[in-house]
Coordinates of C-alpha atoms and ligand atoms in Angstrom, one line a residue:
M268 CA 180.1 112.8 47.7
R269 CA 182.2 113.1 44.4
K270 CA 183.5 110.0 43.8
T271 CA 187.3 110.0 43.5
V272 CA 189.6 108.6 40.6
A273 CA 193.1 108.5 41.1
I274 CA 195.1 108.2 37.5
I275 CA 198.7 106.8 37.3
G276 CA 200.7 108.9 35.0
A277 CA 200.2 112.4 33.1
G278 CA 201.0 111.3 29.6
L279 CA 198.5 112.3 27.0
G280 CA 196.4 109.3 28.0
G281 CA 196.0 110.1 31.5
L282 CA 195.6 114.1 31.1
S283 CA 192.7 113.0 28.5
A284 CA 191.1 111.0 31.0
A285 CA 191.7 113.7 33.8
I286 CA 190.1 116.5 31.9
T287 CA 187.1 114.4 30.9
L288 CA 186.4 113.2 34.5
A289 CA 187.0 116.7 36.2
Y290 CA 184.7 118.5 33.8
N291 CA 182.0 115.3 34.4
G292 CA 182.1 116.1 38.3
Y293 CA 184.6 113.8 39.7
Q294 CA 187.4 114.1 41.7
V295 CA 190.9 113.6 40.1
K296 CA 194.0 113.0 41.4
V297 CA 197.4 113.1 39.0
F298 CA 200.6 111.0 40.0
E299 CA 203.5 111.2 38.4
K300 CA 206.9 110.2 38.5
N301 CA 208.5 112.8 36.3
S302 CA 208.4 116.8 37.3
H303 CA 206.0 117.4 33.6
A304 CA 203.0 116.8 32.3
G305 CA 202.7 115.0 28.8
G306 CA 204.9 112.1 29.6
K307 CA 206.6 110.8 26.1
L308 CA 205.7 114.3 24.7
V309 CA 208.3 116.7 26.6
G310 CA 209.8 119.6 25.4
V311 CA 213.8 119.5 25.9
T312 CA 215.8 123.2 26.0
S313 CA 219.9 124.0 25.9
G314 CA 220.3 127.2 25.4
S315 CA 218.3 128.8 22.2
Y316 CA 217.5 125.7 21.0
N317 CA 214.3 123.9 21.7
F318 CA 213.3 120.2 20.8
D319 CA 210.2 118.0 21.1
F320 CA 211.0 114.7 22.1
G321 CA 208.4 111.7 21.4
P322 CA 205.8 112.8 19.1
N323 CA 207.2 115.1 16.6
T324 CA 204.6 113.9 13.7
I325 CA 201.2 115.3 14.6
T326 CA 198.0 113.5 12.6
M327 CA 194.1 114.0 13.7
P328 CA 194.7 117.4 15.2
H329 CA 190.2 117.0 15.8
V330 CA 191.3 114.6 18.5
F331 CA 193.6 116.7 20.6
R332 CA 191.2 119.3 20.5
S333 CA 187.8 117.5 20.9
V334 CA 189.1 117.0 24.5
I335 CA 189.4 120.5 25.6
E336 CA 186.0 121.3 23.0
E337 CA 183.8 118.9 25.1
T338 CA 184.7 121.0 28.3
N339 CA 182.8 123.8 26.2
V340 CA 186.3 126.6 26.2
D341 CA 187.6 126.7 22.6
P342 CA 190.6 124.3 21.8
N343 CA 192.6 127.9 20.4
D344 CA 192.9 129.2 23.4
Y345 CA 195.2 126.2 24.4
F346 CA 197.3 125.2 21.7
T347 CA 197.1 125.8 18.2
F348 CA 197.9 123.8 14.9
L349 CA 199.3 124.6 11.7
K350 CA 199.2 122.1 8.4
L351 CA 202.3 120.9 7.0
E352 CA 201.3 120.7 2.9
T353 CA 204.7 119.2 1.7
H354 CA 205.7 117.5 5.0
T355 CA 208.0 114.4 4.1
R356 CA 211.2 113.9 1.7
N357 CA 211.8 110.8 1.4
H358 CA 215.5 110.4 0.2
F359 CA 216.7 106.4 -1.0
H360 CA 219.9 105.1 -1.4
D361 CA 219.5 105.2 -5.1
G362 CA 219.6 108.8 -5.1
T363 CA 216.2 109.4 -6.0
S364 CA 213.6 111.0 -3.9
F365 CA 209.9 111.5 -3.2
E366 CA 207.8 114.0 -1.3
M367 CA 204.7 113.1 0.7
S368 CA 201.9 116.0 0.3
T369 CA 198.5 116.8 0.7
S370 CA 198.5 117.7 -3.0
S371 CA 197.6 114.6 -4.4
E372 CA 197.9 115.9 -7.8
A373 CA 201.6 116.4 -6.4
I374 CA 201.9 112.9 -5.5
V375 CA 200.5 111.8 -8.9
E376 CA 202.9 114.2 -11.2
Q377 CA 206.3 112.7 -9.2
L378 CA 204.7 109.3 -9.7
S379 CA 204.3 109.6 -13.6
R380 CA 208.2 109.7 -13.0
L381 CA 209.0 107.2 -10.9
D382 CA 206.5 104.9 -11.2
P383 CA 203.7 105.8 -14.1
Y384 CA 201.9 102.2 -13.2
A385 CA 201.1 104.0 -9.1
A386 CA 200.4 106.8 -11.0
R387 CA 197.4 105.6 -12.3
K388 CA 196.4 103.8 -9.2
F389 CA 197.1 106.2 -6.7
P390 CA 193.6 107.3 -6.4
E391 CA 192.4 103.8 -6.6
Y392 CA 194.8 103.3 -3.6
L393 CA 193.5 106.8 -1.4
A394 CA 190.1 105.5 -2.3
E395 CA 190.2 102.3 -0.3
T396 CA 192.9 103.8 2.3
K397 CA 190.0 106.4 2.8
R398 CA 187.5 103.5 3.0
I399 CA 189.9 101.6 5.7
Y400 CA 190.2 104.6 7.8
E401 CA 186.5 105.7 8.0
L402 CA 185.8 101.9 9.1
A403 CA 188.3 101.8 11.8
N404 CA 187.0 105.2 12.9
D405 CA 183.7 104.4 13.4
Q406 CA 183.6 100.5 14.5
F407 CA 187.1 100.5 16.2
F408 CA 188.6 103.9 17.9
Y409 CA 185.6 105.1 20.4
R410 CA 184.9 101.5 21.6
S411 CA 186.8 100.5 24.9
F412 CA 187.1 96.5 25.7
A413 CA 186.5 94.7 28.8
S414 CA 186.1 91.3 28.0
F415 CA 186.4 89.0 25.1
K416 CA 183.0 89.6 24.3
D417 CA 183.0 93.2 23.6
Y418 CA 185.4 92.3 20.4
L419 CA 182.7 89.4 19.4
A420 CA 179.8 92.5 18.3
P421 CA 178.3 91.9 15.4
D422 CA 178.7 95.4 13.8
L423 CA 182.8 95.0 14.8
T424 CA 183.1 91.6 13.7
K425 CA 181.7 92.3 10.6
A426 CA 184.0 95.2 9.9
F427 CA 187.3 93.6 10.9
F428 CA 186.4 91.3 8.2
K429 CA 186.6 94.3 5.8
V430 CA 189.7 95.9 7.0
R431 CA 192.0 94.1 5.4
P432 CA 193.6 91.7 8.5
F433 CA 194.7 89.1 6.7
Q434 CA 197.0 91.1 4.4
S435 CA 200.0 92.6 5.2
L436 CA 200.7 96.7 4.3
D437 CA 203.4 95.8 2.0
R438 CA 201.5 92.5 0.3
F439 CA 198.7 95.6 0.1
H440 CA 201.3 98.0 -1.7
Q441 CA 202.3 95.5 -3.8
N442 CA 198.6 95.7 -5.8
Y443 CA 199.5 99.5 -6.3
F444 CA 203.2 100.4 -6.6
H445 CA 206.2 99.1 -9.0
N446 CA 208.9 101.0 -7.7
E447 CA 209.9 99.2 -4.5
Q448 CA 211.7 102.8 -3.1
I449 CA 207.9 104.0 -3.4
I450 CA 206.9 101.1 -1.6
K451 CA 209.2 101.7 1.3
A452 CA 208.5 105.4 1.5
F453 CA 204.8 103.9 2.5
N454 CA 205.4 100.8 4.2
R455 CA 207.4 103.1 6.7
Y456 CA 203.8 103.7 8.3
A457 CA 203.8 100.6 10.4
T458 CA 206.7 102.0 12.2
Y459 CA 204.3 104.7 13.1
I460 CA 202.8 101.7 15.6
G461 CA 206.0 100.3 16.6
S462 CA 205.5 97.4 13.9
S463 CA 207.3 96.1 10.8
P464 CA 205.5 96.6 7.5
Y465 CA 206.0 92.6 6.4
L466 CA 204.0 91.5 8.8
T467 CA 201.1 94.0 10.2
P468 CA 197.9 94.4 9.0
A469 CA 197.1 96.5 5.9
T470 CA 194.6 98.0 7.8
F471 CA 197.3 100.6 9.0
S472 CA 197.3 101.6 5.5
L473 CA 195.0 104.1 7.2
I474 CA 197.6 106.0 8.2
T475 CA 198.1 106.7 4.9
Y476 CA 194.7 108.5 4.5
L477 CA 195.7 110.8 7.4
E478 CA 199.1 111.9 6.1
L479 CA 198.1 112.6 2.9
V480 CA 194.3 113.7 3.1
D481 CA 194.0 114.5 6.4
G482 CA 197.0 116.1 6.9
V483 CA 200.4 116.7 8.9
F484 CA 200.3 119.1 11.6
F485 CA 202.4 120.9 14.2
A486 CA 201.5 122.4 17.2
K487 CA 202.5 126.5 17.2
G488 CA 205.7 126.3 19.7
G489 CA 206.6 123.3 19.6
N490 CA 203.9 119.9 19.8
K491 CA 204.7 120.0 24.0
T492 CA 202.7 123.2 23.8
I493 CA 199.5 120.4 23.9
A494 CA 200.4 118.7 27.0
D495 CA 200.5 122.1 28.0
G496 CA 197.7 122.9 27.1
F497 CA 195.8 119.9 28.9
L498 CA 197.6 120.2 31.7
K499 CA 196.1 124.4 32.1
R500 CA 192.8 122.9 31.1
A501 CA 192.5 119.9 33.5
E502 CA 194.1 122.1 36.6
E503 CA 191.3 124.8 35.3
L504 CA 188.8 122.1 36.3
G505 CA 190.2 121.2 39.6
V506 CA 192.6 118.5 39.2
E507 CA 195.4 117.9 41.4
F508 CA 198.9 116.9 40.0
F509 CA 201.9 115.4 42.1
F510 CA 204.9 115.5 40.1
N511 CA 207.5 113.7 41.3
T512 CA 205.3 111.3 43.0
T513 CA 206.3 107.5 41.7
V514 CA 202.9 104.9 42.5
K515 CA 204.8 101.9 44.4
K516 CA 201.8 99.7 44.8
I517 CA 198.1 98.6 43.6
H518 CA 196.1 97.4 47.4
T519 CA 193.3 95.3 46.1
K520 CA 190.7 93.4 48.7
N521 CA 188.2 90.9 47.2
K522 CA 189.2 91.8 43.4
L523 CA 188.8 95.9 43.8
A524 CA 191.1 98.6 44.3
T525 CA 190.8 100.5 47.3
A526 CA 194.0 102.8 47.1
L527 CA 197.6 103.4 46.3
T528 CA 200.9 103.5 47.7
L529 CA 203.1 106.6 46.5
A530 CA 207.2 106.2 46.9
N531 CA 207.5 107.7 49.9
G532 CA 204.8 105.5 51.8
E533 CA 201.5 107.7 51.7
M534 CA 198.2 106.1 51.1
I535 CA 195.6 107.1 49.1
E536 CA 192.6 105.9 48.7
A537 CA 190.2 106.2 45.4
N538 CA 187.0 104.8 43.8
Y539 CA 188.7 104.4 40.7
I540 CA 192.2 103.8 39.6
I541 CA 193.4 104.3 36.4
A542 CA 196.9 103.5 34.7
N543 CA 197.8 105.6 31.8
G544 CA 201.7 104.4 32.3
D545 CA 203.0 100.9 30.2
L546 CA 200.5 98.7 31.1
I547 CA 203.1 95.5 31.5
T548 CA 205.1 98.0 33.9
T549 CA 202.1 98.3 36.2
Y550 CA 200.8 95.1 36.1
K551 CA 204.1 93.2 36.9
N552 CA 205.7 96.1 39.7
L553 CA 202.1 97.5 41.1
L554 CA 200.1 93.7 41.4
S555 CA 201.3 90.6 42.9
E556 CA 200.7 88.3 40.5
S557 CA 198.5 86.4 42.3
E558 CA 195.9 89.3 42.3
R559 CA 196.2 89.2 38.4
P560 CA 195.4 85.6 36.9
H561 CA 195.0 86.7 33.7
F562 CA 198.3 88.5 33.8
R563 CA 200.2 86.4 35.0
D564 CA 204.6 86.7 34.6
K565 CA 204.9 83.7 32.4
K566 CA 202.2 85.6 30.2
I567 CA 203.9 89.2 30.2
D568 CA 207.1 87.2 29.2
K569 CA 205.6 85.9 25.7
L570 CA 204.8 89.0 24.3
E571 CA 206.4 90.9 22.0
P572 CA 207.9 94.6 22.6
S573 CA 207.0 97.4 19.8
I574 CA 210.0 99.2 18.5
S575 CA 212.2 101.3 20.8
A576 CA 214.2 104.3 19.2
F577 CA 217.6 105.4 19.1
V578 CA 217.1 109.7 19.2
L579 CA 220.3 112.6 19.0
L580 CA 218.8 115.5 19.6
V581 CA 221.3 118.0 17.6
G582 CA 220.9 122.1 17.5
L583 CA 223.2 122.8 15.0
K584 CA 225.5 126.7 14.8
K585 CA 223.3 127.1 11.0
R586 CA 220.5 126.1 9.5
L587 CA 221.1 123.8 6.4
P588 CA 219.8 123.8 2.4
N589 CA 217.6 121.6 1.6
L590 CA 216.6 120.4 4.9
I591 CA 212.1 120.2 5.4
H592 CA 210.4 119.6 8.6
H593 CA 210.4 116.0 8.1
Q594 CA 212.9 114.1 5.8
V595 CA 213.6 110.7 5.9
Y596 CA 217.3 108.8 4.8
F597 CA 216.5 104.9 3.6
G598 CA 218.9 102.9 3.9
A599 CA 219.6 100.2 1.5
N600 CA 218.1 97.0 2.7
Y601 CA 214.6 97.9 4.5
K602 CA 213.2 94.5 4.9
Q603 CA 216.9 93.5 6.3
E604 CA 215.9 96.8 9.2
F605 CA 213.0 95.0 10.4
V606 CA 214.2 91.6 10.5
D607 CA 217.4 92.5 12.7
I608 CA 215.0 94.4 14.8
F609 CA 212.6 92.2 15.8
T610 CA 214.3 88.7 14.7
K611 CA 217.4 89.1 16.6
G612 CA 216.9 91.9 18.6
N613 CA 220.0 94.1 16.7
Y614 CA 220.9 97.3 15.8
S615 CA 221.0 98.0 12.2
L616 CA 224.1 99.0 10.8
D617 CA 222.5 100.3 7.6
P618 CA 219.3 102.2 9.3
T619 CA 216.4 104.6 7.8
I620 CA 216.7 107.7 9.5
Y621 CA 214.1 110.3 10.0
I622 CA 214.7 113.9 10.9
C623 CA 212.9 116.4 11.9
N624 CA 213.7 119.7 11.6
S625 CA 210.6 121.7 13.2
S626 CA 212.6 124.9 13.3
Y627 CA 211.7 125.1 9.5
T628 CA 208.3 126.1 10.6
D629 CA 208.9 128.0 13.7
P630 CA 212.2 129.5 13.4
T631 CA 211.9 130.7 16.9
L632 CA 212.2 127.5 18.2
S633 CA 215.7 127.8 17.4
P634 CA 217.0 130.7 16.2
D635 CA 220.9 130.0 16.1
G636 CA 220.4 127.1 14.2
D637 CA 218.5 123.7 12.9
N638 CA 217.1 121.9 15.6
L639 CA 217.3 118.4 14.7
F640 CA 215.8 115.5 15.9
I641 CA 217.0 112.7 14.5
L642 CA 215.5 108.8 15.4
V643 CA 216.7 105.5 14.0
N644 CA 214.3 102.4 14.8
A645 CA 215.5 100.4 17.3
P646 CA 214.9 96.9 19.0
A647 CA 213.3 97.3 22.4
T648 CA 216.2 96.6 25.4
S649 CA 217.0 92.8 25.8
R650 CA 214.9 90.6 28.2
D651 CA 217.4 91.6 30.9
G652 CA 217.1 95.2 30.3
S653 CA 220.3 96.4 29.1
L654 CA 221.4 97.9 25.8
Q655 CA 222.5 95.8 22.7
V656 CA 225.2 98.8 21.5
N657 CA 227.2 101.1 22.3
P658 CA 225.2 104.7 22.2
Q659 CA 228.5 106.7 21.4
Q660 CA 229.4 104.3 18.2
Y661 CA 226.5 104.1 17.1
K662 CA 225.9 107.8 17.1
Q663 CA 228.9 108.2 15.1
R664 CA 227.3 105.1 12.5
I665 CA 224.4 107.5 12.2
Y666 CA 227.0 110.7 11.5
Q667 CA 228.8 108.8 8.9
I668 CA 225.8 107.6 6.8
L669 CA 224.1 111.2 6.7
E670 CA 227.7 112.4 5.6
E671 CA 227.4 109.6 3.3
K672 CA 224.1 111.1 2.0
G673 CA 225.1 114.7 1.8
L674 CA 224.6 115.2 5.0
S675 CA 227.5 116.7 7.0
L676 CA 226.8 117.1 10.7
K677 CA 230.0 117.0 12.9
D678 CA 231.7 120.5 12.3
H679 CA 228.3 122.4 13.0
I680 CA 227.1 121.1 16.4
A681 CA 226.5 123.2 19.2
F682 CA 224.1 121.1 21.4
E683 CA 223.8 117.1 21.5
E684 CA 221.9 114.9 23.7
V685 CA 221.7 111.0 23.1
I686 CA 218.9 109.1 24.9
T687 CA 218.3 105.2 24.2
P688 CA 215.7 102.9 24.4
L689 CA 217.4 101.9 27.9
D690 CA 216.5 105.8 28.8
I691 CA 213.0 105.3 27.1
Q692 CA 212.5 102.4 29.5
N693 CA 214.0 104.3 32.9
K694 CA 212.4 107.5 32.0
F695 CA 208.8 106.5 31.5
F696 CA 208.7 103.0 33.2
A697 CA 208.1 101.7 29.2
H698 CA 208.5 98.3 29.3
R699 CA 212.0 97.1 28.1
G700 CA 212.2 100.6 25.8
A701 CA 208.9 99.7 23.6
L702 CA 207.2 103.1 22.1
Y703 CA 204.0 101.9 21.7
G704 CA 203.9 98.9 24.3
L705 CA 203.3 95.5 22.2
A706 CA 204.0 94.9 18.6
S707 CA 201.2 94.8 16.1
N708 CA 203.1 92.1 13.8
R709 CA 200.3 89.6 14.2
M710 CA 196.9 90.0 13.5
L711 CA 195.4 89.0 16.5
N712 CA 198.1 91.9 18.7
A713 CA 197.1 94.4 16.5
F714 CA 193.0 93.8 17.1
L715 CA 193.7 92.3 20.4
R716 CA 195.1 95.0 22.0
P717 CA 195.1 94.7 26.0
A718 CA 191.8 95.6 27.0
N719 CA 191.4 98.7 28.7
R720 CA 189.5 97.6 32.0
S721 CA 191.3 95.1 33.8
K722 CA 189.9 92.0 34.0
D723 CA 190.9 91.1 37.6
I724 CA 190.4 94.5 39.4
E725 CA 186.9 96.0 38.4
N726 CA 187.9 99.4 39.3
V727 CA 191.0 99.0 37.0
Y728 CA 191.4 101.2 34.5
F729 CA 194.4 101.1 31.2
C730 CA 194.5 104.3 29.0
G731 CA 197.3 104.8 26.9
G732 CA 200.1 103.3 24.0
S733 CA 200.2 100.2 25.6
T734 CA 196.8 99.1 25.0
H735 CA 193.3 100.4 23.1
P736 CA 193.4 101.3 20.4
G737 CA 197.3 101.6 19.9
G738 CA 199.9 103.6 20.2
G739 CA 200.8 107.2 18.4
S740 CA 199.1 110.3 19.8
P741 CA 195.6 110.6 18.8
M742 CA 194.8 106.9 19.9
V743 CA 196.3 107.2 22.7
V744 CA 194.6 110.7 23.5
I745 CA 191.0 108.7 22.3
S746 CA 192.2 106.1 24.9
G747 CA 192.1 108.5 27.6
Q748 CA 188.9 109.4 27.1
N749 CA 187.3 106.1 26.0
V750 CA 188.0 105.4 29.4
A751 CA 186.8 108.5 31.5
K752 CA 183.5 107.8 29.5
Q753 CA 183.0 104.4 30.8
I754 CA 183.9 104.8 33.9
I755 CA 180.9 108.0 33.7
N756 CA 178.7 105.7 31.8
I757 CA 178.4 107.6 29.0
Ligands
LIG1284 C1 210.6 108.8 20.4 C2 209.9 108.9 20.4 C3 209.2 109.6 19.4 C4 207.5 109.0 19.3 N1 207.3 109.8 17.7 C5 205.6 109.8 17.5 C6 205.1 111.2 16.3 O1 205.6 111.3 15.6 N2 203.6 110.9 16.7 C7 203.1 110.4 17.2 O2 202.0 110.1 17.1 N3 203.7 109.2 18.5 C8 204.3 109.5 18.6 N4 205.3 108.8 19.5 C9 204.3 108.0 20.6 C10 203.6 108.8 21.2 O3 204.7 109.8 22.2 C11 203.4 108.1 22.3 O4 201.9 107.5 22.3 C12 202.2 108.7 23.5 O5 202.8 110.1 23.8 C13 202.3 107.8 25.1 O6 201.4 108.4 25.5 P1 200.6 107.9 26.7 O7 199.8 108.4 27.8 O8 200.4 106.5 26.9 O9 202.4 107.5 27.5 P2 203.5 108.2 28.4 O10 203.7 109.3 27.4 O11 204.5 107.0 28.3 O12 203.3 108.4 30.0 C14 202.9 107.6 30.9 C15 203.3 108.5 32.1 O13 203.1 107.4 33.2 C16 204.2 107.5 33.9 N5 204.1 106.4 35.1 C17 204.6 105.3 34.7 N6 204.7 104.9 36.1 C18 204.4 106.0 37.0 C19 204.4 105.5 38.4 N7 204.1 104.0 39.0 N8 204.0 106.2 38.8 C20 203.9 107.4 38.7 N9 204.1 107.5 37.0 C21 204.3 106.9 36.2 C22 205.5 107.8 33.0 O14 206.7 108.6 33.8 C23 204.6 108.8 32.1 O15 204.9 110.6 32.3 C24 206.6 109.0 19.8 C25 207.1 108.4 21.2 C26 208.8 108.2 21.3 C27 209.0 107.7 22.7

């Protein structure tokens, strides 16, 4: 008889696990509280305006493609990636700007004007980030972690000491750059894993390699087409999806999960359970404390959530000049923003503002004007689950800052939606609205993310941004495949 797997959540992690398991003969059912597949990668449409909420910056396209490829079909039939050459324009408060590009010549040309020391050091810097990326890719990303012993494998330990785990990302960057503005631009990559560059290990400079060598990509028709493609392939392979269906409980007997209870009271039996939703919410809400001695509430309460986001989706009546696909408007004191967010749990009053205008690459997404996804890093919601800011006032503050920086939006708005950390918490069951589960601000958090297999219940597995190998959509997709392959034992 075919073994059955029940997956809680149709995020990118759950979808990738479902495809790999179904292709290998497992009977797979996916239960998703929302009405769409893709979790945080969700399209938002209003009139002629189409936006991607969630991942706007896509790296490592081979990861998404390989999920489909491994099932013996052509990924191009499911989604197509476009490479963005000069992808991100960084605007600094002193009026200078710096463009991120996969052309090293273009980077060095800018550095020779803005930071001559860095212009000389740049090839060395890129080579070091490549070395770190390759080690992480070989030794870290594709392993599943079930127990502490797995972390002590000799090749992994050896690799660990070679990826600069004890130096902060900011400190590492000081070795290669002298211009404080340029350092900010490279330090910002720490936010891709929901962390502070002044605390997170230099290991994450591997993101520089991805963005400046491997490239930044956009899926034709919107990044949500990746989720659509995954859903299509999963359904072709016989995966059954149950949308608008919340899982309320995981039942266990003798340290084995036996079934799920759905919100309507129905019981679903399964040989294996994969939780794709946030690990902390899943443990807290679906298992009683006595069933999870390794993950008691006291331990959970001490964990530091990753960064969250305050997002504005803004459709404009016109196209603004000077916007490219990605741009960042830095505040004057970048370090203070992280103190505000992580130490004080506050919203910055002079935040760095990221804007994605995907209609720059694909005008069909919003033919009547720009489709702006505006994101400001935000603290996780407070411990009692409430928001620390008045969303309408904070929105006005963001518009005011952009206006001061020469980007006047207010008079051209045709559509506007505000999405707060509280919305992220409620819509995706994300613990305190965190985007990537736990922060990687401490060396141990960065490397010892919660394991992919429960220590307490043998047949319960976890995939997604709150577990190994980390937040960020390619890592999440890898985690789904890692878990599926662990179950299949390949
Ligand atoms: C604003 C924002 C910007 C981002 N930007 C980027 C970016 O530029 N690049 C990048 O790579 N990544 C980015 N990310 C991160 C990326 O979106 C996530 O890493 C990834 O999509 C998470 O996928 P997942 O499978 O882990 O979880 P999710 O997408 O959270 O999916 C989990 C699913 O499980 C469901 N679920 C949970 N509990 C239950 C339950 N009890 N019953 C039923 N269903 C349940 C949830 O509804 C959800 O749909 C961003 C995220 C956000 C929110």
